XYZ file of C-alpha atoms in Angstrom:
565
model
C -28.131 25.004 5.265
C -24.936 26.583 6.585
C -21.475 25.024 6.945
C -22.011 23.993 10.581
C -25.238 22.190 9.612
C -23.461 20.357 6.808
C -20.710 19.257 9.190
C -23.239 18.041 11.765
C -25.241 16.147 9.141
C -22.052 14.564 7.854
C -21.053 13.562 11.406
C -17.523 14.486 10.344
C -17.667 11.929 7.499
C -17.530 12.392 3.745
C -21.002 12.472 2.193
C -21.006 13.368 -1.508
C -24.808 13.851 -1.633
C -24.883 16.248 1.321
C -21.941 18.186 -0.131
C -23.648 18.394 -3.552
C -26.844 19.733 -1.935
C -24.821 22.335 -0.033
C -23.064 23.712 -3.124
C -26.131 23.437 -5.378
C -27.494 26.457 -3.543
C -24.105 28.221 -3.549
C -22.881 27.807 -7.138
C -20.851 31.022 -6.942
C -18.476 29.350 -4.442
C -17.842 26.417 -6.780
C -17.431 28.607 -9.865
C -15.040 30.954 -8.078
C -12.846 28.036 -7.025
C -13.017 26.369 -10.458
C -12.021 29.610 -12.215
C -9.087 30.032 -9.825
C -7.840 26.476 -10.497
C -8.188 26.839 -14.271
C -6.484 30.235 -14.232
C -3.486 29.010 -12.208
C -2.864 26.049 -14.502
C -3.464 28.119 -17.645
C -0.761 30.602 -16.545
C 1.658 27.730 -15.867
C 1.010 26.051 -19.227
C 1.383 29.375 -21.065
C 4.691 29.920 -19.255
C 5.937 26.565 -20.536
C 4.788 27.409 -24.043
C 6.488 30.806 -23.869
C 9.760 29.132 -22.896
C 9.338 26.797 -25.853
C 8.662 29.642 -28.289
C 11.648 31.586 -26.950
C 13.843 28.465 -26.906
C 14.480 28.970 -23.165
C 13.256 25.630 -21.762
C 16.662 24.644 -20.363
C 17.403 28.116 -19.017
C 14.070 28.380 -17.155
C 13.538 24.762 -16.063
C 14.311 25.387 -12.385
C 12.159 28.506 -12.407
C 9.208 26.520 -13.785
C 9.726 23.738 -11.224
C 9.501 26.284 -8.421
C 6.458 27.816 -10.126
C 4.678 24.433 -10.170
C 5.415 23.779 -6.492
C 4.182 27.230 -5.547
C 1.071 26.757 -7.691
C 0.135 23.498 -5.945
C 0.873 25.046 -2.548
C -1.362 28.035 -3.270
C -4.198 25.767 -4.434
C -4.137 24.008 -1.084
C -4.217 20.543 0.501
C -5.951 18.587 -2.273
C -3.447 19.671 -4.907
C -0.549 19.296 -2.506
C -1.597 15.638 -2.176
C -1.317 15.304 -5.970
C 2.151 16.855 -5.866
C 3.216 14.493 -3.072
C 2.212 11.499 -5.174
C 4.155 12.821 -8.173
C 7.201 13.474 -5.974
C 7.726 9.716 -5.620
C 7.817 9.053 -9.361
C 11.261 9.799 -10.855
C 10.234 7.737 -13.877
C 7.410 10.226 -14.594
C 8.830 13.556 -13.427
C 12.058 15.262 -14.462
C 14.661 15.683 -11.738
C 14.346 19.472 -11.614
C 10.600 19.206 -10.961
C 11.092 16.218 -8.663
C 13.487 18.131 -6.387
C 10.838 20.820 -5.895
C 7.845 18.498 -5.476
C 9.694 16.552 -2.761
C 9.483 19.734 -0.669
C 5.689 19.301 -0.573
C 6.102 16.322 1.754
C 7.136 18.308 4.824
C 8.460 21.691 3.726
C 5.205 23.556 3.204
C 4.549 27.042 4.581
C 3.387 26.667 8.200
C 0.493 28.514 9.725
C 0.982 30.809 12.723
C 2.290 29.012 15.830
C 0.197 31.285 18.069
C -2.891 29.853 16.376
C -1.456 26.304 16.583
C -0.835 26.674 20.321
C -4.392 27.954 20.767
C -5.754 24.902 18.909
C -3.728 22.600 21.210
C -5.024 24.286 24.353
C -8.623 24.391 23.103
C -8.663 20.758 21.998
C -6.888 19.378 25.073
C -8.555 21.790 27.513
C -5.364 22.685 29.367
C -2.468 25.088 28.936
C 0.721 24.318 27.034
C 2.750 24.533 30.255
C 0.487 21.990 31.966
C 1.088 19.452 29.171
C 4.696 19.958 28.068
C 7.961 20.730 29.774
C 9.284 21.723 26.321
C 7.594 22.533 23.006
C 9.365 23.953 19.969
C 8.321 27.550 19.249
C 8.091 26.788 15.520
C 7.022 23.600 13.694
C 9.718 21.103 12.708
C 7.650 20.034 9.694
C 4.606 21.380 7.879
C 2.521 19.086 5.684
C -0.647 19.422 3.633
C -3.108 18.800 6.469
C -1.168 19.844 9.569
C 2.170 20.695 11.099
C 4.364 19.013 13.695
C 6.050 20.383 16.825
C 8.768 18.637 18.827
C 8.178 18.534 22.536
C 8.757 16.759 25.817
C 6.177 15.701 28.375
C 6.657 16.387 32.087
C 7.206 12.634 32.497
C 10.284 12.920 30.241
C 9.097 11.261 27.000
C 10.054 13.060 23.778
C 7.000 13.523 21.568
C 5.796 14.799 18.220
C 2.692 17.001 18.431
C 0.641 17.120 15.253
C -1.747 20.078 14.903
C -4.330 20.302 12.137
C -4.520 23.339 9.861
C -7.455 25.665 10.594
C -10.544 25.703 8.335
C -9.364 22.552 6.587
C -12.694 20.790 6.110
C -14.397 23.514 3.966
C -11.401 23.654 1.585
C -11.264 19.890 1.102
C -15.023 19.634 0.696
C -15.148 22.199 -2.104
C -12.238 20.606 -4.000
C -13.798 17.147 -3.688
C -17.096 18.512 -4.968
C -15.358 19.979 -8.034
C -13.351 16.791 -8.594
C -16.525 14.699 -8.480
C -18.308 17.068 -10.838
C -15.378 16.930 -13.265
C -15.209 13.131 -12.955
C -18.856 12.838 -13.984
C -18.272 14.929 -17.101
C -14.816 13.696 -18.071
C -15.106 10.007 -17.131
C -16.658 8.803 -20.415
C -13.975 10.637 -22.424
C -10.976 9.282 -20.570
C -8.979 6.171 -21.540
C -8.588 3.141 -19.239
C -12.361 2.451 -19.510
C -13.073 4.073 -16.157
C -16.582 5.292 -17.020
C -18.849 5.771 -14.012
C -16.239 4.236 -11.720
C -14.231 7.470 -11.827
C -16.727 9.157 -9.486
C -16.478 6.135 -7.189
C -12.704 6.618 -7.103
C -13.208 10.271 -6.113
C -15.641 9.162 -3.406
C -13.144 6.622 -2.103
C -10.469 9.331 -2.004
C -12.889 11.705 -0.266
C -13.821 9.124 2.352
C -10.179 8.457 3.154
C -9.303 12.157 3.177
C -12.034 12.873 5.734
C -10.789 9.958 7.834
C -7.282 11.417 7.581
C -8.322 14.705 9.166
C -9.793 12.894 12.183
C -6.767 12.433 14.439
C -8.613 10.109 16.826
C -9.209 7.790 13.876
C -5.512 8.106 12.950
C -4.446 7.176 16.491
C -6.629 4.050 16.384
C -5.123 3.152 13.015
C -1.613 3.522 14.426
C -2.334 1.165 17.296
C -3.937 -1.407 14.995
C -0.961 -1.181 12.626
C 1.466 -1.529 15.555
C -0.363 -4.618 16.787
C -0.085 -6.221 13.336
C 3.693 -5.694 13.370
C 4.243 -6.377 17.068
C 6.482 -9.385 16.284
C 8.351 -7.736 13.396
C 11.840 -6.714 14.595
C 12.461 -4.386 11.631
C 9.291 -2.270 11.685
C 8.735 0.540 14.204
C 5.426 2.288 14.942
C 5.355 5.269 17.344
C 3.393 5.052 20.596
C 0.225 7.145 20.943
C -0.287 9.357 24.010
C -4.076 9.257 24.262
C -4.247 11.701 27.146
C -2.933 14.409 24.822
C -4.797 13.430 21.639
C -8.034 14.764 20.205
C -9.762 15.231 16.847
C -7.367 17.988 15.743
C -4.311 17.309 17.953
C -2.276 14.097 17.938
C 0.586 13.426 20.359
C 2.857 10.489 19.592
C 6.346 9.168 20.243
C 9.154 11.113 18.570
C 10.987 9.095 15.880
C 14.697 9.714 15.310
C 15.625 8.754 11.771
C 16.097 9.769 8.151
C 13.600 10.007 5.315
C 14.090 7.106 2.919
C 15.213 9.472 0.178
C 18.148 10.735 2.311
C 20.454 8.005 1.035
C 23.641 9.861 1.990
C 22.594 10.148 5.653
C 21.437 6.524 5.672
C 24.829 5.339 4.434
C 26.683 7.595 6.896
C 25.168 5.696 9.841
C 26.248 2.390 8.310
C 22.940 1.309 6.786
C 22.394 -0.116 3.305
C 19.528 1.693 1.488
C 18.712 -1.471 -0.456
C 18.147 -3.362 2.804
C 15.723 -0.631 3.879
C 13.918 -0.999 0.530
C 13.558 -4.718 1.134
C 12.068 -4.076 4.569
C 9.608 -1.613 3.026
C 8.566 -3.882 0.159
C 8.176 -6.925 2.417
C 6.242 -4.924 5.032
C 4.009 -3.580 2.250
C 3.269 -7.116 1.056
C 2.517 -8.192 4.622
C 0.021 -5.352 4.924
C -1.795 -6.374 1.742
C -1.567 -10.158 1.851
C -1.409 -11.036 5.570
C -3.001 -8.302 7.654
C -5.312 -6.795 5.036
C -4.781 -3.412 6.714
C -2.443 -1.224 4.718
C -0.807 2.200 4.751
C -2.267 4.001 1.731
C 0.052 7.032 1.806
C 3.636 5.692 2.143
C 5.481 8.677 0.625
C 9.075 9.379 1.799
C 7.906 11.944 4.350
C 6.011 9.177 6.160
C 8.760 6.530 6.147
C 12.007 6.760 8.134
C 15.176 4.702 8.321
C 16.228 4.512 11.974
C 19.921 4.318 12.986
C 19.343 0.841 14.481
C 18.291 -0.517 11.051
C 14.529 -0.475 11.588
C 12.081 1.266 9.275
C 9.508 3.481 10.988
C 6.045 4.332 9.685
C 4.340 7.555 10.691
C 1.092 9.280 9.613
C -1.688 6.695 9.758
C -4.504 8.907 8.541
C -4.975 7.243 5.170
C -5.412 3.493 5.710
C -7.676 0.823 4.236
C -8.886 -2.689 5.010
C -9.127 -5.686 2.655
C -11.520 -8.593 3.009
C -10.067 -12.079 3.447
C -11.252 -13.234 0.019
C -9.511 -10.243 -1.586
C -6.219 -11.064 0.169
C -6.435 -14.679 -0.953
C -7.229 -13.709 -4.530
C -4.271 -11.304 -4.602
C -2.009 -14.174 -3.512
C -3.497 -16.306 -6.281
C -2.931 -13.557 -8.839
C 0.723 -13.100 -7.878
C 1.363 -16.847 -8.022
C -0.352 -17.041 -11.400
C 1.916 -14.285 -12.710
C 4.937 -16.242 -11.465
C 3.708 -19.444 -13.108
C 2.553 -17.616 -16.260
C -0.956 -19.056 -15.881
C -2.760 -16.253 -17.668
C -6.109 -18.028 -17.914
C -6.255 -18.323 -14.119
C -5.005 -14.737 -13.848
C -7.913 -13.532 -15.997
C -10.288 -15.342 -13.623
C -8.573 -13.548 -10.716
C -9.283 -10.214 -12.430
C -12.962 -11.184 -12.498
C -12.931 -12.080 -8.777
C -11.194 -8.780 -7.926
C -13.689 -6.754 -9.945
C -11.421 -5.597 -12.780
C -13.645 -7.582 -15.179
C -17.386 -8.251 -14.848
C -18.510 -11.871 -14.283
C -20.167 -12.053 -17.708
C -16.954 -11.067 -19.528
C -15.607 -13.644 -21.976
C -12.023 -13.998 -20.737
C -10.723 -16.248 -23.539
C -9.704 -13.419 -25.920
C -8.188 -11.512 -22.964
C -5.738 -14.259 -21.988
C -3.275 -13.734 -24.903
C -3.348 -9.978 -24.247
C -2.432 -10.534 -20.575
C 0.467 -12.691 -21.691
C 1.780 -9.836 -23.837
C 1.481 -7.318 -20.979
C 2.804 -9.431 -18.117
C 4.821 -12.150 -19.786
C 8.199 -10.568 -19.159
C 7.532 -9.459 -15.566
C 9.958 -11.861 -13.873
C 13.566 -10.811 -14.086
C 12.985 -7.180 -15.013
C 14.129 -4.473 -12.631
C 11.738 -1.894 -11.318
C 13.138 0.745 -13.676
C 12.104 -1.299 -16.699
C 9.021 -3.068 -15.359
C 6.889 -0.777 -13.231
C 3.298 0.235 -12.793
C 3.637 2.942 -15.406
C 4.739 0.334 -17.939
C 1.790 -1.867 -17.001
C -0.632 1.078 -17.108
C 0.572 2.155 -20.538
C 0.127 -1.347 -21.897
C -3.204 -1.878 -20.172
C -4.521 1.413 -21.513
C -4.127 -0.071 -24.988
C -5.991 -3.217 -23.934
C -8.815 -1.227 -22.369
C -9.872 0.124 -25.731
C -10.624 -3.483 -26.724
C -11.502 -5.222 -23.451
C -13.854 -4.115 -20.639
C -11.299 -3.642 -17.862
C -12.241 -1.233 -15.095
C -10.639 -0.047 -11.865
C -12.714 -0.972 -8.791
C -12.953 1.936 -6.375
C -11.562 -0.261 -3.596
C -8.333 -0.693 -5.554
C -7.669 3.004 -6.145
C -5.797 3.323 -2.827
C -4.022 -0.030 -3.270
C -2.685 1.082 -6.648
C -1.696 4.461 -5.185
C 0.142 2.754 -2.322
C 1.985 0.350 -4.622
C 2.928 3.087 -7.073
C 4.263 5.257 -4.241
C 6.372 2.442 -2.789
C 7.671 1.671 -6.254
C 8.659 5.312 -6.653
C 10.592 5.205 -3.377
C 12.464 2.112 -4.602
C 13.316 3.962 -7.806
C 14.582 6.956 -5.846
C 16.910 4.815 -3.730
C 18.172 2.447 -6.387
C 17.229 2.656 -10.026
C 18.234 -0.981 -10.582
C 16.531 -2.447 -7.529
C 14.635 -5.558 -8.625
C 11.369 -5.331 -6.780
C 10.166 -8.660 -8.166
C 13.125 -10.378 -6.523
C 11.737 -9.309 -3.141
C 8.023 -9.657 -3.855
C 7.894 -13.088 -5.464
C 10.079 -14.890 -2.884
C 7.913 -13.411 -0.144
C 4.724 -14.786 -1.727
C 6.359 -18.179 -2.301
C 7.564 -18.361 1.318
C 4.113 -17.387 2.597
C 2.508 -20.226 0.681
C 5.123 -22.793 1.645
C 5.341 -21.939 5.346
C 1.841 -20.671 6.129
C 0.161 -22.529 8.973
C -3.390 -21.259 8.420
C -6.066 -23.386 6.772
C -6.576 -20.658 4.155
C -2.935 -20.700 3.086
C -2.870 -24.515 2.985
C -5.917 -24.447 0.760
C -4.273 -21.829 -1.465
C -1.122 -23.947 -1.758
C -3.166 -27.011 -2.731
C -5.050 -24.926 -5.307
C -1.699 -23.884 -6.758
C -0.236 -27.408 -6.807
C -3.290 -29.213 -8.179
C -4.904 -28.120 -11.435
C -7.689 -30.053 -13.160
C -7.037 -32.933 -10.764
C -3.358 -33.203 -11.687
C -0.326 -32.379 -9.593
C 1.687 -29.492 -11.070
C 5.295 -30.495 -10.463
C 6.716 -27.416 -12.181
C 4.728 -25.112 -9.867
C 6.186 -26.709 -6.743
C 9.676 -26.439 -8.254
C 9.063 -22.764 -9.069
C 7.797 -21.968 -5.568
C 10.760 -23.638 -3.845
C 13.317 -22.149 -6.264
C 11.881 -18.643 -5.884
C 11.538 -18.906 -2.093
C 15.232 -19.801 -1.836
C 16.499 -16.805 -3.844
C 17.366 -14.677 -0.792
C 19.278 -17.488 0.923
C 17.186 -17.343 4.124
C 14.517 -19.886 3.271
C 14.758 -23.233 5.060
C 12.581 -25.951 3.530
C 12.623 -28.148 6.657
C 9.820 -26.300 8.533
C 7.743 -26.603 5.355
C 8.457 -30.331 5.240
C 7.437 -30.583 8.905
C 4.146 -28.758 8.273
C 3.527 -30.950 5.247
C 4.101 -34.144 7.221
C 1.819 -32.957 10.018
C -0.869 -32.132 7.472
C -0.523 -35.519 5.724
C -0.998 -37.376 9.025
C -4.058 -35.321 10.000
C -7.667 -36.173 9.110
C -7.712 -33.149 6.800
C -4.702 -34.564 4.891
C -6.210 -37.938 3.944
C -7.386 -36.543 0.621
C -3.900 -35.194 -0.062
C -2.385 -38.632 0.637
C -4.475 -40.136 -2.162
C -3.702 -37.200 -4.459
C 0.059 -37.574 -3.927
C -0.055 -41.295 -4.710
C -1.913 -40.457 -7.912
C 0.569 -37.674 -8.674
C 3.501 -40.088 -8.455
C 1.821 -42.599 -10.765
C -0.341 -40.490 -13.090
C -0.119 -40.959 -16.856
C 0.798 -44.619 -16.169
C 4.373 -43.860 -15.124
C 6.397 -43.211 -11.998
C 7.406 -39.547 -11.804
C 10.917 -40.262 -10.561
C 12.468 -37.537 -12.728
C 10.315 -34.822 -11.140
C 11.012 -36.159 -7.645
C 14.739 -36.158 -8.386
C 14.636 -32.498 -9.493
C 12.821 -31.547 -6.293
C 15.355 -33.486 -4.211
C 18.229 -31.596 -5.840
C 16.519 -28.336 -4.838
C 16.063 -29.235 -1.170
C 18.699 -31.846 -0.323
C 21.029 -29.357 1.407
C 18.283 -28.497 3.921
C 17.048 -32.057 4.440
C 19.988 -33.756 6.122
C 19.156 -37.257 7.437
C 19.603 -36.302 11.112
C 17.347 -33.240 10.746
C 14.718 -35.310 8.934
C 14.808 -37.982 11.624
C 14.366 -35.434 14.407
C 11.399 -33.856 12.612
C 9.799 -37.250 11.954
C 10.153 -38.246 15.622
C 8.702 -34.900 16.752
C 5.690 -35.165 14.419
C 4.979 -38.827 15.264
C 5.280 -38.093 18.983
C 2.812 -35.238 18.642
C 0.305 -37.362 16.772
C 0.741 -40.233 19.220
C 0.006 -37.848 22.082
C -3.060 -36.504 20.263
C -4.202 -40.077 19.629
C -3.933 -40.957 23.307
C -5.853 -37.821 24.264
C -8.580 -38.716 21.769
C -8.838 -42.425 22.811
C -8.564 -41.976 26.595
C -12.032 -40.446 27.190
C -13.673 -43.278 25.230
C -11.764 -45.892 27.245
C -12.749 -44.258 30.533
C -16.406 -44.277 29.491
C -16.252 -48.052 28.926
C -14.847 -48.477 32.427
């Protein structure tokens, strides 16, 4: 079986079994690559040790940072991806190394433009002059999987033309094969109780990487992402020019803006970096909890602050989709963290696959409280995913936590966005953006699923949880933009509907449970919302809701009356 046969059998998709069969009969290729990787890292580690022995760590730190960047670049796309992920983590990587790794995002050595132009013409089956009135002679950016040219179509639109690196698939395939082989051997010895799931994580990464090098798939992802954010005034997604797009060439709208790490340039155009962070965090939560379709590679080279205040996403090669039940369970988990309901949180971990269904969660609950108990109020520099991972790694020696393969990309995405927030503002409190968003979603959501989730939050063991409603309203109001009146309107509409009859009985019981009137709790809630619920506003809402239900009642009764006639 030759390489072309493997590609045809794979149908351009990642297939770990087919790849393993291919290299089983060509072990010299795998060993040659493995020896090269080991040798490169051994030289780097020995260089660090030599500096330590010679007491020259400080003197040579910039030299070693450059050496690491060059090492990852020489090892190719897979290792460049690792470096890109590390470049967003100032809490893990020293500044001298960080400054070099950032260059891996879009400052990689380009391949020959003559070859790039030939790929464009071959893929699009027409000459450069037929397609573009202008096209930069050299790439404006070079990334791990391709490079970008700036051009202009004959119709006048300014475009970015993304061209894939040649011979990319064989390089990625061999590295993924070695990673999977290493995962099988090393998995049982690693902490975090990954076990056999480590190979599943490699497979998930391989699947997404193969999707990323299919530019037609990326173009579809971009359009789906754009449709999800079509009503969002602060998120920009570039247009796709399908006529000039193929498997290895992608033509899209040119985005004028600044990388999110260019804080000086962002401030010079009158923008506040912290506002951009808030847009990014909120948009990230929307992707996970509303749309279920999320950008799995949001490093600073793929996110831009535009002069008009919008944040633009580019590079939609690595995306993933969540099922509805997963989105709902993630909402539950976040609310349970807010309310410090660690027993329910442990049950969420079972539903999400971090714990098996037969796991006894009772001894795990106190451990979760230790790990997550101080989450609210900490800034991202003190409470981040590294902190959680370090603490969870201790728990995983005692409890059977595991990382579901589906969550590998989610964790990567969240960690990357957290790293961007750290780069822009060390003291940015990510929880102060995330928790209010979740609270507002629950309180203002119009879907049946969100109403059910809100009722699940407010009623526990048949009892109304007053403190949870207070927490949700208080947290939702923290940014000053939350108006409780639309929530009150939705609640009144729901109470008057057939679906809300059960809730009517539950609320009466809630006000009188434990053989007392809960006037104190009602008074606390009123103090929270009284500024929004002015009498005239309430009256207008009541009239609107009653009018609507009266109209619906007439519509429902009229056909029956006509039948009798």
